Amino acid sequence: MMCLSEEQQILRTSIKDFVKRYVVPGLNEIKNDRFPRDILRELGKNGFFNVMIPGFGVQDSYSYSLIVEELASASPSLAWLYVTHVAAAYALSRMGSEDQKSQYIEKMADGRLLATIAITEPASGATASAVQTKAEFDGKAWVINGSKTFITMASDADAFIIMARSDSEKPAFTDFILRSDDRGVSRSASLKGSGMPGIGWGEIFLENVETGQDRVLGNRNEGIKIIPTIAKVFTIGAASISLGIMDVLNANALEHIRERKINGSSLSSFQVVQDRYLHMYTNGQAASALIYRAAINDDIKLAYAAKVFATEKAIENAVTASRLFGANGYERSVGIASYIDDALAVPLHFINNDVLTGLFMNSV
Ligand SMILES: Cc1cc2nc3c(=O)[nH]c(=O)nc-3n(C[C@H](O)[C@H](O)[C@H](O)COP(=O)(O)OP(=O)(O)OC[C@H]3O[C@@H](n4cnc5c(N)ncnc54)[C@H](O)[C@@H]3O)c2cc1C
C-alpha cells in the first residue's frame, strides 16, 4: 500500500465499515442474481460516488481505486456496478451541457438515479466504430433505431448513455442520454453470465425513439470521444476489481495452505505449494503497485498497462487458488472456483484488453 493521506485513511476505514454494514448482509442475494439497488443507493447516500464526479468530491483516482478494491474483495459484482455507474456519471460531468449536469449529476451522485453506458451491439462487439444503431435528425428531432447487448444494469438503470451512427455518408457517431421511460426504449435482463451475478445484464431495444437536441451528450458526430473520456475510470476501475479479487483469494489461500494438514504436515510445507503461493502473492503486489502508481499520477498509459496486467493475473490467481483448495474449493458453498468466472469477465469489458492495446500504443 502506497502512502495514504489522512483523508484517504478515513475513506478506507469508512468503506471497510460500509462493506461490513451493508454489503456482507446482502451477499447471498447478489450471488442469487438479485440486483443490489438498495446497496447502490446507500453507496450514494454515504458519498462514495462523489470521488470521481467533478464538483462533488476531491477528484482522486487513488481513493476511487481503494473503494473499488474494497468492494470487489467482498463482492466483485457490486464493484462492477459501482465502476459502471461512476463511469456514466464521469462521462456526463465531462461531456454534458450545464442543463444536463444539473438534471442528472446530483441524482447520480447520491444514487437516486442509476446510469450505464451502452455501446456494445450484437454486430459490433469489441469494436465501437462498428456500431450499427442509427440516429437520424429530421430537422426537429432525432429518431434512434437499433439495439444494444451485454449491457450491465440493463434491468435497472434509469438512464442509458448510448452511442449511435449519426451520419449516413461517413462513419461518425453521436452519444445520447436516454431514459428507461422514453417512448420506444425497452429492455430485457435475460442474459445470465457464468460469473458476476446480480449485475442486471441484458439488452436494450430502441425503436423509433424520438429525442431532442437536449439529449445529445457532447458534440454531434464526436461520440467516439466517450471512449478516451472514460478510459481512466474504466481501466483503473477494472484493474481494481481484479485486485480486490486477488486480495480475497490470496488471503484465503494463505490461510488454507497453513491450516490444512495431510499426514500431520500443512500444505504450505510442500515446495510446489510454496511456489504457487509465491506467484499469487507476487501477482497481487505487482498489480497493486501498478494500479496505485497509475492512479496517484493519473497516468493513462500506466492505467492501460495496469488493466491488462491485473485482469490477466487475477484469472491466474483464481485458477491457482482453486488448485490449492482442491475439491474443498470446488464445493459451491466455499465458492473459490466461482472467482474464476468473475475474473474471466473483467478483461472482456471496460475496454476489451485486446482492443486496449491500440489506445496504449497511442499513449506511450
Ligand atoms: C459481464 C459483462 C458486462 C458488460 N457490460 C457492458 C456494458 O455495460 N456496456 C457495453 O457497452 N458493453 C458491455 N459489455 C460488452 C463488452 O464490452 C464486450 O463483451 C466487449 O466489447 C467484447 O465484445 P464481444 O464480447 O462481442 O466480443 P467480440 O467483438 O466478438 O470479440 C471477441 C474477441 O475477439 C477479439 N477482438 C474483437 N475485436 C477486436 C479488435 N478490434 N481488435 C483486437 N481484438 C479484437 C478480442 O479478443 C475479443 O475478446 C459487457 C460484457 C460483459 C462480459
JSON list of N, CA, C and O in Angstrom, two decimals, residues 184-219:
[
{"chain": "A", "resi": 184, "resn": "GLY", "atom": "N", "xyz": [-40.40, 4.06, -26.82]},
{"chain": "A", "resi": 184, "resn": "GLY", "atom": "CA", "xyz": [-39.57, 3.33, -27.79]},
{"chain": "A", "resi": 184, "resn": "GLY", "atom": "C", "xyz": [-38.37, 2.63, -27.17]},
{"chain": "A", "resi": 184, "resn": "GLY", "atom": "O", "xyz": [-37.69, 1.86, -27.83]},
{"chain": "A", "resi": 185, "resn": "VAL", "atom": "N", "xyz": [-38.09, 2.91, -25.88]},
{"chain": "A", "resi": 185, "resn": "VAL", "atom": "CA", "xyz": [-36.98, 2.22, -25.20]},
{"chain": "A", "resi": 185, "resn": "VAL", "atom": "C", "xyz": [-37.55, 1.03, -24.44]},
{"chain": "A", "resi": 185, "resn": "VAL", "atom": "O", "xyz": [-38.48, 1.17, -23.65]},
{"chain": "A", "resi": 186, "resn": "SER", "atom": "N", "xyz": [-37.01, -0.16, -24.70]},
{"chain": "A", "resi": 186, "resn": "SER", "atom": "CA", "xyz": [-37.40, -1.32, -23.89]},
{"chain": "A", "resi": 186, "resn": "SER", "atom": "C", "xyz": [-36.15, -2.12, -23.57]},
{"chain": "A", "resi": 186, "resn": "SER", "atom": "O", "xyz": [-35.09, -1.90, -24.16]},
{"chain": "A", "resi": 187, "resn": "ARG", "atom": "N", "xyz": [-36.28, -3.02, -22.63]},
{"chain": "A", "resi": 187, "resn": "ARG", "atom": "CA", "xyz": [-35.08, -3.76, -22.21]},
{"chain": "A", "resi": 187, "resn": "ARG", "atom": "C", "xyz": [-35.45, -5.15, -21.74]},
{"chain": "A", "resi": 187, "resn": "ARG", "atom": "O", "xyz": [-36.59, -5.41, -21.37]},
{"chain": "A", "resi": 188, "resn": "SER", "atom": "N", "xyz": [-34.43, -6.02, -21.75]},
{"chain": "A", "resi": 188, "resn": "SER", "atom": "CA", "xyz": [-34.64, -7.35, -21.21]},
{"chain": "A", "resi": 188, "resn": "SER", "atom": "C", "xyz": [-33.38, -7.73, -20.46]},
{"chain": "A", "resi": 188, "resn": "SER", "atom": "O", "xyz": [-32.27, -7.52, -20.94]},
{"chain": "A", "resi": 189, "resn": "ALA", "atom": "N", "xyz": [-33.58, -8.24, -19.25]},
{"chain": "A", "resi": 189, "resn": "ALA", "atom": "CA", "xyz": [-32.41, -8.64, -18.45]},
{"chain": "A", "resi": 189, "resn": "ALA", "atom": "C", "xyz": [-32.25, -10.14, -18.52]},
{"chain": "A", "resi": 189, "resn": "ALA", "atom": "O", "xyz": [-32.10, -10.83, -17.53]},
{"chain": "A", "resi": 190, "resn": "SER", "atom": "N", "xyz": [-32.27, -10.64, -19.74]},
{"chain": "A", "resi": 190, "resn": "SER", "atom": "CA", "xyz": [-32.35, -12.09, -19.93]},
{"chain": "A", "resi": 190, "resn": "SER", "atom": "C", "xyz": [-30.99, -12.78, -19.89]},
{"chain": "A", "resi": 190, "resn": "SER", "atom": "O", "xyz": [-30.93, -14.00, -19.86]},
{"chain": "A", "resi": 191, "resn": "LEU", "atom": "N", "xyz": [-29.89, -12.02, -19.91]},
{"chain": "A", "resi": 191, "resn": "LEU", "atom": "CA", "xyz": [-28.59, -12.68, -20.01]},
{"chain": "A", "resi": 191, "resn": "LEU", "atom": "C", "xyz": [-28.10, -13.15, -18.64]},
{"chain": "A", "resi": 191, "resn": "LEU", "atom": "O", "xyz": [-28.23, -12.43, -17.65]},
{"chain": "A", "resi": 192, "resn": "LYS", "atom": "N", "xyz": [-27.56, -14.34, -18.62]},
{"chain": "A", "resi": 192, "resn": "LYS", "atom": "CA", "xyz": [-27.01, -14.89, -17.38]},
{"chain": "A", "resi": 192, "resn": "LYS", "atom": "C", "xyz": [-25.53, -15.16, -17.61]},
{"chain": "A", "resi": 192, "resn": "LYS", "atom": "O", "xyz": [-25.18, -16.00, -18.45]},
{"chain": "A", "resi": 193, "resn": "GLY", "atom": "N", "xyz": [-24.67, -14.47, -16.88]},
{"chain": "A", "resi": 193, "resn": "GLY", "atom": "CA", "xyz": [-23.23, -14.69, -17.05]},
{"chain": "A", "resi": 193, "resn": "GLY", "atom": "C", "xyz": [-22.78, -15.93, -16.29]},
{"chain": "A", "resi": 193, "resn": "GLY", "atom": "O", "xyz": [-23.47, -16.41, -15.40]},
{"chain": "A", "resi": 194, "resn": "SER", "atom": "N", "xyz": [-21.58, -16.43, -16.64]},
{"chain": "A", "resi": 194, "resn": "SER", "atom": "CA", "xyz": [-21.02, -17.54, -15.86]},
{"chain": "A", "resi": 194, "resn": "SER", "atom": "C", "xyz": [-20.60, -17.03, -14.49]},
{"chain": "A", "resi": 194, "resn": "SER", "atom": "O", "xyz": [-20.57, -17.77, -13.52]},
{"chain": "A", "resi": 195, "resn": "GLY", "atom": "N", "xyz": [-20.24, -15.74, -14.44]},
{"chain": "A", "resi": 195, "resn": "GLY", "atom": "CA", "xyz": [-19.89, -15.11, -13.17]},
{"chain": "A", "resi": 195, "resn": "GLY", "atom": "C", "xyz": [-20.62, -13.78, -13.07]},
{"chain": "A", "resi": 195, "resn": "GLY", "atom": "O", "xyz": [-21.59, -13.54, -13.79]},
{"chain": "A", "resi": 196, "resn": "MET", "atom": "N", "xyz": [-20.17, -12.90, -12.18]},
{"chain": "A", "resi": 196, "resn": "MET", "atom": "CA", "xyz": [-20.76, -11.58, -11.98]},
{"chain": "A", "resi": 196, "resn": "MET", "atom": "C", "xyz": [-22.29, -11.62, -11.88]},
{"chain": "A", "resi": 196, "resn": "MET", "atom": "O", "xyz": [-23.01, -10.96, -12.64]},
{"chain": "A", "resi": 197, "resn": "PRO", "atom": "N", "xyz": [-22.81, -12.37, -10.90]},
{"chain": "A", "resi": 197, "resn": "PRO", "atom": "CA", "xyz": [-24.27, -12.40, -10.74]},
{"chain": "A", "resi": 197, "resn": "PRO", "atom": "C", "xyz": [-24.79, -11.05, -10.24]},
{"chain": "A", "resi": 197, "resn": "PRO", "atom": "O", "xyz": [-24.05, -10.27, -9.64]},
{"chain": "A", "resi": 198, "resn": "GLY", "atom": "N", "xyz": [-26.06, -10.78, -10.50]},
{"chain": "A", "resi": 198, "resn": "GLY", "atom": "CA", "xyz": [-26.72, -9.60, -9.91]},
{"chain": "A", "resi": 198, "resn": "GLY", "atom": "C", "xyz": [-26.42, -8.29, -10.60]},
{"chain": "A", "resi": 198, "resn": "GLY", "atom": "O", "xyz": [-26.77, -7.23, -10.08]},
{"chain": "A", "resi": 199, "resn": "ILE", "atom": "N", "xyz": [-25.78, -8.33, -11.78]},
{"chain": "A", "resi": 199, "resn": "ILE", "atom": "CA", "xyz": [-25.43, -7.05, -12.42]},
{"chain": "A", "resi": 199, "resn": "ILE", "atom": "C", "xyz": [-26.51, -6.60, -13.41]},
{"chain": "A", "resi": 199, "resn": "ILE", "atom": "O", "xyz": [-26.33, -5.62, -14.12]},
{"chain": "A", "resi": 200, "resn": "GLY", "atom": "N", "xyz": [-27.63, -7.32, -13.46]},
{"chain": "A", "resi": 200, "resn": "GLY", "atom": "CA", "xyz": [-28.74, -6.89, -14.31]},
{"chain": "A", "resi": 200, "resn": "GLY", "atom": "C", "xyz": [-28.37, -6.88, -15.78]},
{"chain": "A", "resi": 200, "resn": "GLY", "atom": "O", "xyz": [-28.72, -5.96, -16.53]},
{"chain": "A", "resi": 201, "resn": "TRP", "atom": "N", "xyz": [-27.68, -7.93, -16.20]},
{"chain": "A", "resi": 201, "resn": "TRP", "atom": "CA", "xyz": [-27.08, -7.99, -17.54]},
{"chain": "A", "resi": 201, "resn": "TRP", "atom": "C", "xyz": [-28.15, -8.23, -18.59]},
{"chain": "A", "resi": 201, "resn": "TRP", "atom": "O", "xyz": [-28.99, -9.13, -18.43]},
{"chain": "A", "resi": 202, "resn": "GLY", "atom": "N", "xyz": [-28.14, -7.46, -19.68]},
{"chain": "A", "resi": 202, "resn": "GLY", "atom": "CA", "xyz": [-29.18, -7.69, -20.67]},
{"chain": "A", "resi": 202, "resn": "GLY", "atom": "C", "xyz": [-29.07, -6.83, -21.91]},
{"chain": "A", "resi": 202, "resn": "GLY", "atom": "O", "xyz": [-28.00, -6.32, -22.25]},
{"chain": "A", "resi": 203, "resn": "GLU", "atom": "N", "xyz": [-30.22, -6.66, -22.55]},
{"chain": "A", "resi": 203, "resn": "GLU", "atom": "CA", "xyz": [-30.27, -5.96, -23.84]},
{"chain": "A", "resi": 203, "resn": "GLU", "atom": "C", "xyz": [-31.15, -4.72, -23.74]},
{"chain": "A", "resi": 203, "resn": "GLU", "atom": "O", "xyz": [-32.05, -4.66, -22.91]},
{"chain": "A", "resi": 204, "resn": "ILE", "atom": "N", "xyz": [-30.90, -3.79, -24.65]},
{"chain": "A", "resi": 204, "resn": "ILE", "atom": "CA", "xyz": [-31.74, -2.58, -24.73]},
{"chain": "A", "resi": 204, "resn": "ILE", "atom": "C", "xyz": [-32.19, -2.44, -26.19]},
{"chain": "A", "resi": 204, "resn": "ILE", "atom": "O", "xyz": [-31.36, -2.57, -27.10]},
{"chain": "A", "resi": 205, "resn": "PHE", "atom": "N", "xyz": [-33.48, -2.22, -26.36]},
{"chain": "A", "resi": 205, "resn": "PHE", "atom": "CA", "xyz": [-34.02, -2.11, -27.72]},
{"chain": "A", "resi": 205, "resn": "PHE", "atom": "C", "xyz": [-34.52, -0.68, -27.94]},
{"chain": "A", "resi": 205, "resn": "PHE", "atom": "O", "xyz": [-35.21, -0.13, -27.08]},
{"chain": "A", "resi": 206, "resn": "LEU", "atom": "N", "xyz": [-34.16, -0.12, -29.08]},
{"chain": "A", "resi": 206, "resn": "LEU", "atom": "CA", "xyz": [-34.51, 1.27, -29.37]},
{"chain": "A", "resi": 206, "resn": "LEU", "atom": "C", "xyz": [-35.32, 1.28, -30.66]},
{"chain": "A", "resi": 206, "resn": "LEU", "atom": "O", "xyz": [-34.79, 0.96, -31.74]},
{"chain": "A", "resi": 207, "resn": "GLU", "atom": "N", "xyz": [-36.60, 1.61, -30.53]},
{"chain": "A", "resi": 207, "resn": "GLU", "atom": "CA", "xyz": [-37.46, 1.55, -31.70]},
{"chain": "A", "resi": 207, "resn": "GLU", "atom": "C", "xyz": [-38.12, 2.91, -31.91]},
{"chain": "A", "resi": 207, "resn": "GLU", "atom": "O", "xyz": [-38.96, 3.34, -31.12]},
{"chain": "A", "resi": 208, "resn": "ASN", "atom": "N", "xyz": [-37.67, 3.60, -32.95]},
{"chain": "A", "resi": 208, "resn": "ASN", "atom": "CA", "xyz": [-38.19, 4.95, -33.24]},
{"chain": "A", "resi": 208, "resn": "ASN", "atom": "C", "xyz": [-38.21, 5.83, -31.99]},
{"chain": "A", "resi": 208, "resn": "ASN", "atom": "O", "xyz": [-39.21, 6.47, -31.69]},
{"chain": "A", "resi": 209, "resn": "VAL", "atom": "N", "xyz": [-37.10, 5.84, -31.29]},
{"chain": "A", "resi": 209, "resn": "VAL", "atom": "CA", "xyz": [-37.00, 6.68, -30.08]},
{"chain": "A", "resi": 209, "resn": "VAL", "atom": "C", "xyz": [-36.77, 8.12, -30.54]},
{"chain": "A", "resi": 209, "resn": "VAL", "atom": "O", "xyz": [-35.78, 8.41, -31.22]},
{"chain": "A", "resi": 210, "resn": "GLU", "atom": "N", "xyz": [-37.69, 9.00, -30.18]},
{"chain": "A", "resi": 210, "resn": "GLU", "atom": "CA", "xyz": [-37.58, 10.40, -30.62]},
{"chain": "A", "resi": 210, "resn": "GLU", "atom": "C", "xyz": [-37.03, 11.24, -29.48]},
{"chain": "A", "resi": 210, "resn": "GLU", "atom": "O", "xyz": [-37.59, 11.24, -28.38]},
{"chain": "A", "resi": 211, "resn": "THR", "atom": "N", "xyz": [-35.94, 11.95, -29.74]},
{"chain": "A", "resi": 211, "resn": "THR", "atom": "CA", "xyz": [-35.39, 12.81, -28.68]},
{"chain": "A", "resi": 211, "resn": "THR", "atom": "C", "xyz": [-34.98, 14.15, -29.27]},
{"chain": "A", "resi": 211, "resn": "THR", "atom": "O", "xyz": [-34.73, 14.26, -30.47]},
{"chain": "A", "resi": 212, "resn": "GLY", "atom": "N", "xyz": [-34.89, 15.13, -28.40]},
{"chain": "A", "resi": 212, "resn": "GLY", "atom": "CA", "xyz": [-34.48, 16.46, -28.84]},
{"chain": "A", "resi": 212, "resn": "GLY", "atom": "C", "xyz": [-32.96, 16.60, -28.77]},
{"chain": "A", "resi": 212, "resn": "GLY", "atom": "O", "xyz": [-32.25, 15.72, -28.29]},
{"chain": "A", "resi": 213, "resn": "GLN", "atom": "N", "xyz": [-32.52, 17.75, -29.22]},
{"chain": "A", "resi": 213, "resn": "GLN", "atom": "CA", "xyz": [-31.09, 18.07, -29.20]},
{"chain": "A", "resi": 213, "resn": "GLN", "atom": "C", "xyz": [-30.56, 18.09, -27.76]},
{"chain": "A", "resi": 213, "resn": "GLN", "atom": "O", "xyz": [-29.38, 17.84, -27.52]},
{"chain": "A", "resi": 214, "resn": "ASP", "atom": "N", "xyz": [-31.47, 18.36, -26.81]},
{"chain": "A", "resi": 214, "resn": "ASP", "atom": "CA", "xyz": [-31.05, 18.43, -25.40]},
{"chain": "A", "resi": 214, "resn": "ASP", "atom": "C", "xyz": [-30.55, 17.09, -24.86]},
{"chain": "A", "resi": 214, "resn": "ASP", "atom": "O", "xyz": [-29.94, 17.03, -23.80]},
{"chain": "A", "resi": 215, "resn": "ARG", "atom": "N", "xyz": [-30.80, 16.00, -25.60]},
{"chain": "A", "resi": 215, "resn": "ARG", "atom": "CA", "xyz": [-30.34, 14.69, -25.13]},
{"chain": "A", "resi": 215, "resn": "ARG", "atom": "C", "xyz": [-29.00, 14.29, -25.77]},
{"chain": "A", "resi": 215, "resn": "ARG", "atom": "O", "xyz": [-28.49, 13.21, -25.50]},
{"chain": "A", "resi": 216, "resn": "VAL", "atom": "N", "xyz": [-28.48, 15.14, -26.65]},
{"chain": "A", "resi": 216, "resn": "VAL", "atom": "CA", "xyz": [-27.18, 14.82, -27.24]},
{"chain": "A", "resi": 216, "resn": "VAL", "atom": "C", "xyz": [-26.10, 15.09, -26.20]},
{"chain": "A", "resi": 216, "resn": "VAL", "atom": "O", "xyz": [-26.06, 16.17, -25.60]},
{"chain": "A", "resi": 217, "resn": "LEU", "atom": "N", "xyz": [-25.24, 14.10, -25.97]},
{"chain": "A", "resi": 217, "resn": "LEU", "atom": "CA", "xyz": [-24.16, 14.26, -25.00]},
{"chain": "A", "resi": 217, "resn": "LEU", "atom": "C", "xyz": [-22.87, 14.58, -25.76]},
{"chain": "A", "resi": 217, "resn": "LEU", "atom": "O", "xyz": [-22.42, 13.78, -26.58]},
{"chain": "A", "resi": 218, "resn": "GLY", "atom": "N", "xyz": [-22.32, 15.76, -25.50]},
{"chain": "A", "resi": 218, "resn": "GLY", "atom": "CA", "xyz": [-21.12, 16.17, -26.24]},
{"chain": "A", "resi": 218, "resn": "GLY", "atom": "C", "xyz": [-21.50, 16.68, -27.62]},
{"chain": "A", "resi": 218, "resn": "GLY", "atom": "O", "xyz": [-22.66, 17.03, -27.86]},
{"chain": "A", "resi": 219, "resn": "ASN", "atom": "N", "xyz": [-20.55, 16.69, -28.52]},
{"chain": "A", "resi": 219, "resn": "ASN", "atom": "CA", "xyz": [-20.81, 17.24, -29.85]},
{"chain": "A", "resi": 219, "resn": "ASN", "atom": "C", "xyz": [-21.32, 16.19, -30.82]},
{"chain": "A", "resi": 219, "resn": "ASN", "atom": "O", "xyz": [-20.93, 15.02, -30.75]}
]
